[in-house]
Structures are given as C-alpha cells and as structure tokens.
Amino acid sequence: MKYRIAVIPGDGIGKEVMESAIEVLRASDAPLEFIEYEAGDEVLKRRGVALPEETIEGSKEADAVLFGSAGETAADVIVRLRRELKTYANIRPAKSFEGVKCLHHDVDIVIIRENTEDVYKRLENEITEDIIVDLRVTTKEAVERICRFAFEYAKERGRKKVALVHKANVLKKSDGMAKRIFYEVARNYKNIVAEDYYVDAASMFLVMNPQRFDVMVMSNMFGDILSDLASGLVGGLGLSPSANIGDESALFEPVHGSAPDIAGKGIANPSAMILSAVMMLEYLGEKERAERIEKALRESIKEGLTTPDLGGKLKTKEMTEEIIKRL
Ligand code: ATP
C-alpha cells in the first residue's frame, strides 16, 4: 500500500525546497504516491483564486499534505487550509544542529501552538476609521484539546516537562481559564512536570537559558512569535520544520515563508522542508526512514555541506545531493 501525499509547492522558495524534499523521500524508498496541487500568489493571478477547490478537496482526501510556502496570499492559503483540514495542533520543534554556529548548543524544545483561534480567527472590527478592535478568541474546548495534545505528545516521546506560556496577569479571564485547564489536564500525567510562564518571562528565558524548556504549549499568536525565536536559537528559519495535526488530516510545512529575497536563486536551504517531510514520515508510522533521513541531513550540516544561510557554499540542489548520498 502507498500513502497518498498531496503536494502543494506554493510560491517562491516553496517550489525549490519542495523539489528537494520529494527527491529525498523518493531516495528513501518510502511507500508514497505524490499528487501535486496548486495554491498561492501566482495561481491567484492566473485563476482569480489563491486556494482552488480541488486543492482543498485533494488535501482532505490525502493521507498527509506537504506544503511549501505561500507569499502574499499566505493568510488566504495556509491559514485557510489549516482551518479546512481542522488541524488544531501546530508542532514546531527546535533542536540544535552540530556544526551550526549559535548562541546555544544543546537546545531541544518542541513548541505546540494552538492553531484554530486567538487573533487568527481574523475577526477584525472597524469601530471608527481610527479604532479597530481585533477579537482574541479563547474557548475551553480548544484550550483543553491543545493541552491534552501537548501532554500526550510528551508522554509518547518520553519527554519530562510541559510548560504553558500565557499572559494571565493581564488577560485574567481568557488566559486565566487556560492556566486552570492546563493544570486540570496535567493531573492525568503524573510523570510529567507541569509548569507555566508569562510570555514575556518565557521570551527572556528562551534567549538566556533555553535548556530549561522541553515541551511548550501556547496560544496561536504567542506560538507564532516564540517558535521563530526558538528557530533562531538553533540556526534560523532554513532549519525549522513544522506539522499541523488534526483528527483526520495532517499538513507538514517549513516555518519559513516564500523568501522573495532569495527566490529563484537556487540557494534556499532545503532542510526545513526535508525535516517537515521527516515529521510526515513519523506521523505515517515510517519511523526508521524518518530517522535515516534526519541523520543524513544532520551529517551533511555537521560536515559544512550547506547552503549560504549556514555559511556553506552549496546550492539547494547540491545540498540535497549530499543528503541523498548519506542516506
Ligand atoms: P513571506 O512573506 O512569504 O513570509 P518573508 O521573506 O517575509 O516571506 P520568510 O520567507 O520567512 O519571510 O523569510 C525571512 C528571512 O529568512 C528572509 O531573509 C529569507 O531569505 C530567510 N529564509 C527563509 N527561509 C529560508 C531558507 N529556507 N533558506 C535560506 N534563507 C531563508
């Protein structure tokens, strides 16, 4: 049996890094069948719609979705696709790479970001021309679901701690509720340490002492910001993968966007996209292949066989070839 993978390269470097990921997946001999769909800025220009219906339907029917990146239409493409697929949990790991110069060298953090509400509901109300009110939505159901997901994730992987990041001193009702629910859920996981941090303090500790964190769970906007910070701790956006998980669908994408400044130059780092494919293989139960690809990628980076963002001299295609050689 082959898993059906919906492939959406999207815009800019999304197309370039997707090509690399597919090549690596093919070289690993994973039992996958790829079906390509289109979305993004260029599709909007050509067809008048950024996220065509067949892309949504194809993604729903697939066993998993691989997504490259969307440019200016990102809100209409990826934010909508996550909603259509009901992927409520966004997993963003940040793990140090040997051979990459960074502030810290033993970071191993997984940020679990709530994916369905908060300001990403995009309920923006224009009260007057000068006053806009954005609604920050928090529901008990979504908070409970994401907290349970974070503890289950930690339990399955033998991780020791889960930290809630919030702002309950100001947002007393919404984040106050989140904090209460978090500790209620934590009671079912006696072997995992539960702790909580204000988002401002968490940001400082992430920079000064990231080793204190293990799994972190937070609302949508805090997760968006802190996961980029965490990505910066281990070498930047070129190395940061993510997974969007729901009960029926899963979508895997690099944290970075379409990077218009380097698009078309063939120098984008394919690692974030390849590591997203690794997360997809784990999700599909192909653990051995997933580990093999990650190991080959980490070896290439350790040997300095990288794209310029990490100080190397290789083009995207050349770095991909080095990874495949080490598979
Ligand atoms: P978008 O609007 O699509 O999000 P952006 O440029 O605002 O694009 P990113 O695409 O996330 O945001 O890029 C931010 C910076 O990181 C850019 O300078 C880009 O060149 C760099 N960058 C992002 N991804 C990669 C990558 N895979 N390899 C090398 N550099 C990258």
mmCIF file of C-alpha atoms and ligand atoms in Angstrom:
data_model
loop_
_atom_site.group_PDB
_atom_site.id
_atom_site.type_symbol
_atom_site.label_atom_id
_atom_site.label_comp_id
_atom_site.label_asym_id
_atom_site.label_seq_id
_atom_site.Cartn_x
_atom_site.Cartn_y
_atom_site.Cartn_z
ATOM 1 C CA MET A 1 0.000 0.000 0.000
ATOM 2 C CA LYS A 2 1.177 3.508 -0.775
ATOM 3 C CA TYR A 3 0.291 6.606 1.232
ATOM 4 C CA ARG A 4 -1.322 9.341 -0.855
ATOM 5 C CA ILE A 5 0.519 12.608 -0.333
ATOM 6 C CA ALA A 6 -0.961 15.897 -1.524
ATOM 7 C CA VAL A 7 1.944 18.115 -2.568
ATOM 8 C CA ILE A 8 1.429 21.902 -2.641
ATOM 9 C CA PRO A 9 4.710 23.667 -3.539
ATOM 10 C CA GLY A 10 3.165 27.188 -3.449
ATOM 11 C CA ASP A 11 5.263 30.302 -4.112
ATOM 12 C CA GLY A 12 8.884 31.465 -4.127
ATOM 13 C CA ILE A 13 11.361 29.116 -2.490
ATOM 14 C CA GLY A 14 8.440 26.783 -1.632
ATOM 15 C CA LYS A 15 8.788 25.306 -5.136
ATOM 16 C CA GLU A 16 12.568 24.888 -4.827
ATOM 17 C CA VAL A 17 12.638 23.241 -1.399
ATOM 18 C CA MET A 18 9.662 21.026 -2.235
ATOM 19 C CA GLU A 19 11.591 19.567 -5.176
ATOM 20 C CA SER A 20 14.414 18.679 -2.761
ATOM 21 C CA ALA A 21 12.084 17.067 -0.216
ATOM 22 C CA ILE A 22 10.404 14.907 -2.859
ATOM 23 C CA GLU A 23 13.796 13.789 -4.204
ATOM 24 C CA VAL A 24 14.932 12.792 -0.712
ATOM 25 C CA LEU A 25 11.660 10.972 0.003
ATOM 26 C CA ARG A 26 11.980 9.095 -3.313
ATOM 27 C CA ALA A 27 15.589 8.161 -2.496
ATOM 28 C CA SER A 28 14.459 6.779 0.887
ATOM 29 C CA ASP A 29 12.119 4.433 -0.966
ATOM 30 C CA ALA A 30 9.199 5.400 1.264
ATOM 31 C CA PRO A 31 5.862 3.962 0.084
ATOM 32 C CA LEU A 32 4.411 7.271 -1.058
ATOM 33 C CA GLU A 33 2.353 8.417 -4.008
ATOM 34 C CA PHE A 34 2.573 12.155 -4.748
ATOM 35 C CA ILE A 35 -0.324 14.162 -6.161
ATOM 36 C CA GLU A 36 0.508 17.796 -6.922
ATOM 37 C CA TYR A 37 -1.951 20.665 -6.334
ATOM 38 C CA GLU A 38 -1.553 24.398 -6.804
ATOM 39 C CA ALA A 39 -2.077 27.383 -4.499
ATOM 40 C CA GLY A 40 -0.607 30.822 -3.885
ATOM 41 C CA ASP A 41 0.086 34.234 -5.440
ATOM 42 C CA GLU A 42 0.730 33.036 -8.975
ATOM 43 C CA VAL A 43 -2.465 30.929 -9.001
ATOM 44 C CA LEU A 44 -4.443 33.944 -7.778
ATOM 45 C CA LYS A 45 -3.154 35.972 -10.746
ATOM 46 C CA ARG A 46 -3.860 33.216 -13.241
ATOM 47 C CA ARG A 47 -7.157 31.821 -11.933
ATOM 48 C CA GLY A 48 -8.517 34.545 -9.661
ATOM 49 C CA VAL A 49 -8.404 32.265 -6.636
ATOM 50 C CA ALA A 50 -5.422 31.602 -4.351
ATOM 51 C CA LEU A 51 -6.639 28.284 -2.949
ATOM 52 C CA PRO A 52 -8.612 26.355 -5.587
ATOM 53 C CA GLU A 53 -11.349 23.983 -4.509
ATOM 54 C CA GLU A 54 -9.546 20.890 -5.875
ATOM 55 C CA THR A 55 -6.533 21.715 -3.685
ATOM 56 C CA ILE A 56 -8.749 21.748 -0.583
ATOM 57 C CA GLU A 57 -10.558 18.542 -1.576
ATOM 58 C CA GLY A 58 -7.324 16.771 -2.588
ATOM 59 C CA SER A 59 -5.758 17.718 0.742
ATOM 60 C CA LYS A 60 -8.750 16.389 2.657
ATOM 61 C CA GLU A 61 -8.644 13.074 0.816
ATOM 62 C CA ALA A 62 -4.869 12.592 1.172
ATOM 63 C CA ASP A 63 -3.172 10.657 3.973
ATOM 64 C CA ALA A 64 -0.964 13.704 4.532
ATOM 65 C CA VAL A 65 -0.214 17.067 2.927
ATOM 66 C CA LEU A 66 3.217 18.534 2.166
ATOM 67 C CA PHE A 67 3.135 22.310 1.806
ATOM 68 C CA GLY A 68 5.984 24.550 0.583
ATOM 69 C CA SER A 69 5.146 28.194 1.214
ATOM 70 C CA ALA A 70 2.737 30.923 0.239
ATOM 71 C CA GLY A 71 3.709 34.538 -0.333
ATOM 72 C CA GLU A 72 1.321 37.472 -0.076
ATOM 73 C CA THR A 73 -1.680 35.163 -0.166
ATOM 74 C CA ALA A 74 -0.475 33.201 2.903
ATOM 75 C CA ALA A 75 -3.488 34.196 5.017
ATOM 76 C CA ASP A 76 -5.887 33.000 2.304
ATOM 77 C CA VAL A 77 -3.898 29.869 1.555
ATOM 78 C CA ILE A 78 -2.193 28.296 4.546
ATOM 79 C CA VAL A 79 -4.294 29.807 7.327
ATOM 80 C CA ARG A 80 -7.418 28.734 5.444
ATOM 81 C CA LEU A 81 -6.052 25.284 4.610
ATOM 82 C CA ARG A 82 -5.208 24.626 8.286
ATOM 83 C CA ARG A 83 -8.792 25.587 9.116
ATOM 84 C CA GLU A 84 -10.357 23.492 6.328
ATOM 85 C CA LEU A 85 -8.350 20.456 7.466
ATOM 86 C CA LYS A 86 -9.227 21.145 11.110
ATOM 87 C CA THR A 87 -5.575 20.846 12.104
ATOM 88 C CA TYR A 88 -5.765 22.227 15.611
ATOM 89 C CA ALA A 89 -2.205 21.489 16.777
ATOM 90 C CA ASN A 90 0.876 23.073 15.253
ATOM 91 C CA ILE A 91 4.098 21.308 16.286
ATOM 92 C CA ARG A 92 7.341 23.268 15.893
ATOM 93 C CA PRO A 93 10.488 21.552 17.141
ATOM 94 C CA ALA A 94 13.780 23.417 17.642
ATOM 95 C CA LYS A 95 16.735 21.113 18.159
ATOM 96 C CA SER A 96 20.405 22.140 17.943
ATOM 97 C CA PHE A 97 22.494 21.013 14.954
ATOM 98 C CA GLU A 98 26.132 20.055 15.300
ATOM 99 C CA GLY A 99 28.212 22.309 13.082
ATOM 100 C CA VAL A 100 25.844 25.300 13.171
ATOM 101 C CA LYS A 101 27.188 28.373 14.971
ATOM 102 C CA CYS A 102 24.609 29.527 17.531
ATOM 103 C CA LEU A 103 24.222 31.174 20.909
ATOM 104 C CA HIS A 104 23.398 27.789 22.479
ATOM 105 C CA HIS A 105 24.283 24.225 21.514
ATOM 106 C CA ASP A 106 22.060 21.910 23.480
ATOM 107 C CA VAL A 107 18.571 23.140 22.702
ATOM 108 C CA ASP A 108 15.801 20.573 22.347
ATOM 109 C CA ILE A 109 12.429 22.281 22.532
ATOM 110 C CA VAL A 110 9.072 21.445 20.977
ATOM 111 C CA ILE A 111 6.554 24.258 20.738
ATOM 112 C CA ILE A 112 2.935 23.154 20.470
ATOM 113 C CA ARG A 113 0.887 26.047 19.140
ATOM 114 C CA GLU A 114 -2.913 26.176 19.214
ATOM 115 C CA ASN A 115 -3.900 26.539 15.587
ATOM 116 C CA THR A 116 -7.592 27.437 15.404
ATOM 117 C CA GLU A 117 -8.381 30.522 17.438
ATOM 118 C CA ASP A 118 -6.874 33.580 19.161
ATOM 119 C CA VAL A 119 -6.475 36.567 16.786
ATOM 120 C CA TYR A 120 -6.139 34.130 13.856
ATOM 121 C CA LYS A 121 -9.945 33.941 13.776
ATOM 122 C CA ARG A 122 -9.338 37.232 11.958
ATOM 123 C CA LEU A 123 -12.348 38.925 13.499
ATOM 124 C CA GLU A 124 -11.250 42.494 12.916
ATOM 125 C CA ASN A 125 -13.884 45.132 13.540
ATOM 126 C CA GLU A 126 -13.610 48.698 12.397
ATOM 127 C CA ILE A 127 -15.350 50.680 15.151
ATOM 128 C CA THR A 128 -14.458 54.047 13.606
ATOM 129 C CA GLU A 129 -11.853 54.888 10.986
ATOM 130 C CA ASP A 130 -9.340 55.369 13.826
ATOM 131 C CA ILE A 131 -10.309 52.497 16.103
ATOM 132 C CA ILE A 132 -10.032 48.843 15.128
ATOM 133 C CA VAL A 133 -10.899 46.061 17.539
ATOM 134 C CA ASP A 134 -9.422 42.588 16.953
ATOM 135 C CA LEU A 135 -11.142 39.774 18.782
ATOM 136 C CA ARG A 136 -8.846 37.335 20.583
ATOM 137 C CA VAL A 137 -10.939 34.198 20.882
ATOM 138 C CA THR A 138 -10.259 31.573 23.582
ATOM 139 C CA THR A 139 -12.577 28.629 24.171
ATOM 140 C CA LYS A 140 -12.437 25.973 26.859
ATOM 141 C CA GLU A 141 -12.767 23.263 24.212
ATOM 142 C CA ALA A 142 -9.734 24.359 22.192
ATOM 143 C CA VAL A 143 -7.566 25.001 25.259
ATOM 144 C CA GLU A 144 -8.357 21.589 26.721
ATOM 145 C CA ARG A 145 -7.697 19.890 23.364
ATOM 146 C CA ILE A 146 -4.288 21.545 22.867
ATOM 147 C CA CYS A 147 -3.189 20.937 26.478
ATOM 148 C CA ARG A 148 -4.129 17.262 26.217
ATOM 149 C CA PHE A 149 -2.305 17.061 22.867
ATOM 150 C CA ALA A 150 0.851 18.556 24.433
ATOM 151 C CA PHE A 151 0.851 16.104 27.353
ATOM 152 C CA GLU A 152 0.144 13.125 25.080
ATOM 153 C CA TYR A 153 2.972 14.253 22.782
ATOM 154 C CA ALA A 154 5.331 14.465 25.785
ATOM 155 C CA LYS A 155 4.201 11.082 27.123
ATOM 156 C CA GLU A 156 4.624 9.242 23.805
ATOM 157 C CA ARG A 157 8.154 10.594 23.370
ATOM 158 C CA GLY A 158 9.322 10.198 26.969
ATOM 159 C CA ARG A 159 9.680 13.937 27.458
ATOM 160 C CA LYS A 160 9.797 15.206 31.036
ATOM 161 C CA LYS A 161 8.193 18.669 31.161
ATOM 162 C CA VAL A 162 5.334 20.635 29.642
ATOM 163 C CA ALA A 163 5.228 24.404 30.124
ATOM 164 C CA LEU A 164 2.201 26.589 29.420
ATOM 165 C CA VAL A 165 3.050 30.076 28.108
ATOM 166 C CA HIS A 166 0.394 32.718 28.784
ATOM 167 C CA LYS A 167 -0.364 36.261 29.938
ATOM 168 C CA ALA A 168 -2.866 35.505 32.704
ATOM 169 C CA ASN A 169 -1.793 38.514 34.779
ATOM 170 C CA VAL A 170 -3.355 40.815 32.160
ATOM 171 C CA LEU A 171 -5.728 38.512 30.284
ATOM 172 C CA LYS A 172 -7.245 37.289 33.531
ATOM 173 C CA LYS A 173 -10.337 35.682 32.029
ATOM 174 C CA SER A 174 -9.049 34.052 28.844
ATOM 175 C CA ASP A 175 -5.525 33.061 29.844
ATOM 176 C CA GLY A 176 -6.710 32.641 33.454
ATOM 177 C CA MET A 177 -9.029 29.927 32.129
ATOM 178 C CA ALA A 178 -6.212 28.445 30.026
ATOM 179 C CA LYS A 179 -3.960 28.185 33.090
ATOM 180 C CA ARG A 180 -6.698 26.496 35.146
ATOM 181 C CA ILE A 181 -7.478 23.985 32.391
ATOM 182 C CA PHE A 182 -3.771 23.279 31.798
ATOM 183 C CA TYR A 183 -3.266 22.185 35.407
ATOM 184 C CA GLU A 184 -6.509 20.145 35.346
ATOM 185 C CA VAL A 185 -5.251 18.228 32.292
ATOM 186 C CA ALA A 186 -1.792 17.889 33.902
ATOM 187 C CA ARG A 187 -3.301 15.893 36.778
ATOM 188 C CA ASN A 188 -3.694 12.933 34.379
ATOM 189 C CA TYR A 189 0.037 12.908 33.618
ATOM 190 C CA LYS A 190 1.734 12.306 36.957
ATOM 191 C CA ASN A 191 5.160 11.564 35.468
ATOM 192 C CA ILE A 192 5.381 14.810 33.530
ATOM 193 C CA VAL A 193 6.293 18.081 35.265
ATOM 194 C CA ALA A 194 3.769 20.831 34.513
ATOM 195 C CA GLU A 195 4.813 24.469 34.817
ATOM 196 C CA ASP A 196 3.747 27.836 33.453
ATOM 197 C CA TYR A 197 5.444 31.060 32.363
ATOM 198 C CA TYR A 198 4.298 34.534 31.436
ATOM 199 C CA VAL A 199 5.059 35.054 27.746
ATOM 200 C CA ASP A 200 7.447 37.929 28.481
ATOM 201 C CA ALA A 201 9.456 35.896 31.004
ATOM 202 C CA ALA A 202 9.405 32.863 28.686
ATOM 203 C CA SER A 203 10.958 35.007 25.923
ATOM 204 C CA MET A 204 13.800 36.069 28.210
ATOM 205 C CA PHE A 205 14.458 32.528 29.445
ATOM 206 C CA LEU A 206 14.391 31.200 25.866
ATOM 207 C CA VAL A 207 17.252 33.535 24.991
ATOM 208 C CA MET A 208 19.249 33.155 28.217
ATOM 209 C CA ASN A 209 18.605 29.583 29.257
ATOM 210 C CA PRO A 210 16.625 27.582 26.672
ATOM 211 C CA GLN A 211 17.781 24.305 28.250
ATOM 212 C CA ARG A 212 15.150 24.751 30.962
ATOM 213 C CA PHE A 213 12.400 24.109 28.388
ATOM 214 C CA ASP A 214 11.168 20.808 26.974
ATOM 215 C CA VAL A 215 7.622 20.795 25.501
ATOM 216 C CA MET A 216 5.930 24.224 25.482
ATOM 217 C CA VAL A 217 2.253 24.814 24.759
ATOM 218 C CA MET A 218 0.682 28.170 23.952
ATOM 219 C CA SER A 219 -1.989 30.101 22.072
ATOM 220 C CA ASN A 220 -1.722 30.884 18.376
ATOM 221 C CA MET A 221 -0.013 34.312 18.310
ATOM 222 C CA PHE A 222 2.416 33.581 21.161
ATOM 223 C CA GLY A 223 3.296 30.343 19.358
ATOM 224 C CA ASP A 224 3.872 32.153 16.084
ATOM 225 C CA ILE A 225 6.359 34.534 17.680
ATOM 226 C CA LEU A 226 8.144 32.245 20.138
ATOM 227 C CA SER A 227 8.610 29.486 17.572
ATOM 228 C CA ASP A 228 10.532 31.897 15.315
ATOM 229 C CA LEU A 229 12.600 32.880 18.351
ATOM 230 C CA ALA A 230 13.264 29.201 19.097
ATOM 231 C CA SER A 231 14.162 28.668 15.457
ATOM 232 C CA GLY A 232 16.721 31.463 15.763
ATOM 233 C CA LEU A 233 18.294 29.600 18.685
ATOM 234 C CA VAL A 234 19.214 26.626 16.521
ATOM 235 C CA GLY A 235 20.233 28.243 13.232
ATOM 236 C CA GLY A 236 17.284 30.079 11.747
ATOM 237 C CA LEU A 237 14.309 29.550 9.517
ATOM 238 C CA GLY A 238 16.143 27.388 6.992
ATOM 239 C CA LEU A 239 16.277 24.627 9.609
ATOM 240 C CA SER A 240 12.804 24.831 11.159
ATOM 241 C CA PRO A 241 10.097 22.323 10.224
ATOM 242 C CA SER A 242 6.508 22.103 11.441
ATOM 243 C CA ALA A 243 3.494 19.814 11.493
ATOM 244 C CA ASN A 244 -0.198 20.725 11.642
ATOM 245 C CA ILE A 245 -2.174 17.871 13.141
ATOM 246 C CA GLY A 246 -5.926 17.283 13.308
ATOM 247 C CA ASP A 247 -8.055 14.227 13.980
ATOM 248 C CA GLU A 248 -8.487 13.469 10.268
ATOM 249 C CA SER A 249 -5.747 15.383 8.456
ATOM 250 C CA ALA A 250 -2.129 16.383 8.820
ATOM 251 C CA LEU A 251 -0.159 19.026 6.950
ATOM 252 C CA PHE A 252 3.611 19.444 7.068
ATOM 253 C CA GLU A 253 5.400 22.683 6.138
ATOM 254 C CA PRO A 254 8.571 24.641 6.846
ATOM 255 C CA VAL A 255 8.162 27.530 9.299
ATOM 256 C CA HIS A 256 9.648 29.936 6.759
ATOM 257 C CA GLY A 257 7.682 31.774 4.084
ATOM 258 C CA SER A 258 8.321 32.240 0.376
ATOM 259 C CA ALA A 259 11.519 34.308 0.982
ATOM 260 C CA PRO A 260 11.122 36.573 -2.066
ATOM 261 C CA ASP A 261 14.632 37.987 -1.456
ATOM 262 C CA ILE A 262 16.292 34.691 -2.394
ATOM 263 C CA ALA A 263 13.585 33.017 -4.525
ATOM 264 C CA GLY A 264 14.787 31.862 -7.953
ATOM 265 C CA LYS A 265 18.469 31.955 -6.986
ATOM 266 C CA GLY A 266 18.654 28.264 -6.125
ATOM 267 C CA ILE A 267 20.245 28.936 -2.726
ATOM 268 C CA ALA A 268 17.341 28.257 -0.323
ATOM 269 C CA ASN A 269 18.171 25.844 2.456
ATOM 270 C CA PRO A 270 16.030 22.735 1.843
ATOM 271 C CA SER A 271 16.457 21.438 5.428
ATOM 272 C CA ALA A 272 13.256 22.897 6.933
ATOM 273 C CA MET A 273 11.202 21.330 4.131
ATOM 274 C CA ILE A 274 13.049 17.993 4.329
ATOM 275 C CA LEU A 275 12.631 17.908 8.127
ATOM 276 C CA SER A 276 8.919 18.612 7.653
ATOM 277 C CA ALA A 277 8.841 15.541 5.385
ATOM 278 C CA VAL A 278 10.620 13.640 8.184
ATOM 279 C CA MET A 279 7.834 14.665 10.580
ATOM 280 C CA MET A 280 5.340 13.418 7.992
ATOM 281 C CA LEU A 281 7.052 10.023 7.797
ATOM 282 C CA GLU A 282 6.944 9.740 11.619
ATOM 283 C CA TYR A 283 3.247 10.594 11.548
ATOM 284 C CA LEU A 284 2.657 7.876 8.930
ATOM 285 C CA GLY A 285 4.482 5.342 11.112
ATOM 286 C CA GLU A 286 7.604 5.238 8.879
ATOM 287 C CA LYS A 287 9.937 5.873 11.829
ATOM 288 C CA GLU A 288 13.011 4.062 10.508
ATOM 289 C CA ARG A 289 13.040 6.013 7.231
ATOM 290 C CA ALA A 290 12.371 9.241 9.106
ATOM 291 C CA GLU A 291 15.385 8.682 11.369
ATOM 292 C CA ARG A 292 17.594 7.746 8.429
ATOM 293 C CA ILE A 293 16.787 10.953 6.525
ATOM 294 C CA GLU A 294 17.255 13.156 9.595
ATOM 295 C CA LYS A 295 20.605 11.515 10.321
ATOM 296 C CA ALA A 296 21.798 12.053 6.725
ATOM 297 C CA LEU A 297 20.730 15.695 6.880
ATOM 298 C CA ARG A 298 22.425 16.299 10.238
ATOM 299 C CA GLU A 299 25.636 14.683 8.938
ATOM 300 C CA SER A 300 25.691 16.957 5.874
ATOM 301 C CA ILE A 301 25.265 20.016 8.090
ATOM 302 C CA LYS A 302 27.949 18.823 10.512
ATOM 303 C CA GLU A 303 30.368 18.494 7.578
ATOM 304 C CA GLY A 304 29.573 22.059 6.455
ATOM 305 C CA LEU A 305 27.876 20.879 3.261
ATOM 306 C CA THR A 306 25.210 23.568 3.406
ATOM 307 C CA THR A 307 23.608 26.487 1.634
ATOM 308 C CA PRO A 308 24.937 30.055 2.249
ATOM 309 C CA ASP A 309 22.480 30.861 5.091
ATOM 310 C CA LEU A 310 24.501 28.440 7.248
ATOM 311 C CA GLY A 311 27.859 29.624 5.953
ATOM 312 C CA GLY A 312 28.224 26.961 3.249
ATOM 313 C CA LYS A 313 28.749 27.334 -0.496
ATOM 314 C CA LEU A 314 26.270 24.821 -1.874
ATOM 315 C CA LYS A 315 23.201 25.423 -3.961
ATOM 316 C CA THR A 316 19.866 23.904 -2.890
ATOM 317 C CA LYS A 317 20.261 21.047 -5.378
ATOM 318 C CA GLU A 318 23.853 20.315 -4.304
ATOM 319 C CA MET A 319 22.961 20.175 -0.625
ATOM 320 C CA THR A 320 20.083 17.838 -1.490
ATOM 321 C CA GLU A 321 22.502 15.560 -3.381
ATOM 322 C CA GLU A 322 24.835 15.426 -0.349
ATOM 323 C CA ILE A 323 21.946 14.390 1.885
ATOM 324 C CA ILE A 324 20.877 11.687 -0.576
ATOM 325 C CA LYS A 325 24.465 10.381 -0.751
ATOM 326 C CA ARG A 326 24.416 9.909 3.021
ATOM 327 C CA LEU A 327 21.057 8.124 3.126
HETATM 328 P P1 ATP B 1 6.831 35.643 3.401
HETATM 329 O O1 ATP B 1 6.204 36.974 3.225
HETATM 330 O O2 ATP B 1 6.489 34.663 2.347
HETATM 331 O O3 ATP B 1 6.680 35.090 4.808
HETATM 332 P P2 ATP B 1 9.396 36.659 4.190
HETATM 333 O O4 ATP B 1 10.668 36.972 3.463
HETATM 334 O O5 ATP B 1 8.709 37.773 4.898
HETATM 335 O O6 ATP B 1 8.410 35.895 3.212
HETATM 336 P P3 ATP B 1 10.468 34.280 5.215
HETATM 337 O O7 ATP B 1 10.259 33.630 3.927
HETATM 338 O O8 ATP B 1 10.093 33.503 6.405
HETATM 339 O O9 ATP B 1 9.691 35.618 5.324
HETATM 340 O O10 ATP B 1 11.994 34.716 5.267
HETATM 341 C C1 ATP B 1 12.570 35.529 6.270
HETATM 342 C C2 ATP B 1 14.069 35.619 6.018
HETATM 343 O O11 ATP B 1 14.688 34.340 6.201
HETATM 344 C C3 ATP B 1 14.427 36.045 4.595
HETATM 345 O O12 ATP B 1 15.530 36.920 4.620
HETATM 346 C C4 ATP B 1 14.806 34.779 3.892
HETATM 347 O O13 ATP B 1 15.743 34.945 2.902
HETATM 348 C C5 ATP B 1 15.354 33.900 5.021
HETATM 349 N N1 ATP B 1 14.973 32.487 4.783
HETATM 350 C C6 ATP B 1 13.752 31.934 4.968
HETATM 351 N N2 ATP B 1 13.748 30.647 4.620
HETATM 352 C C7 ATP B 1 14.987 30.351 4.184
HETATM 353 C C8 ATP B 1 15.608 29.171 3.659
HETATM 354 N N3 ATP B 1 14.935 28.012 3.509
HETATM 355 N N4 ATP B 1 16.917 29.230 3.300
HETATM 356 C C9 ATP B 1 17.606 30.379 3.440
HETATM 357 N N5 ATP B 1 17.084 31.521 3.925
HETATM 358 C C10 ATP B 1 15.792 31.528 4.294
#
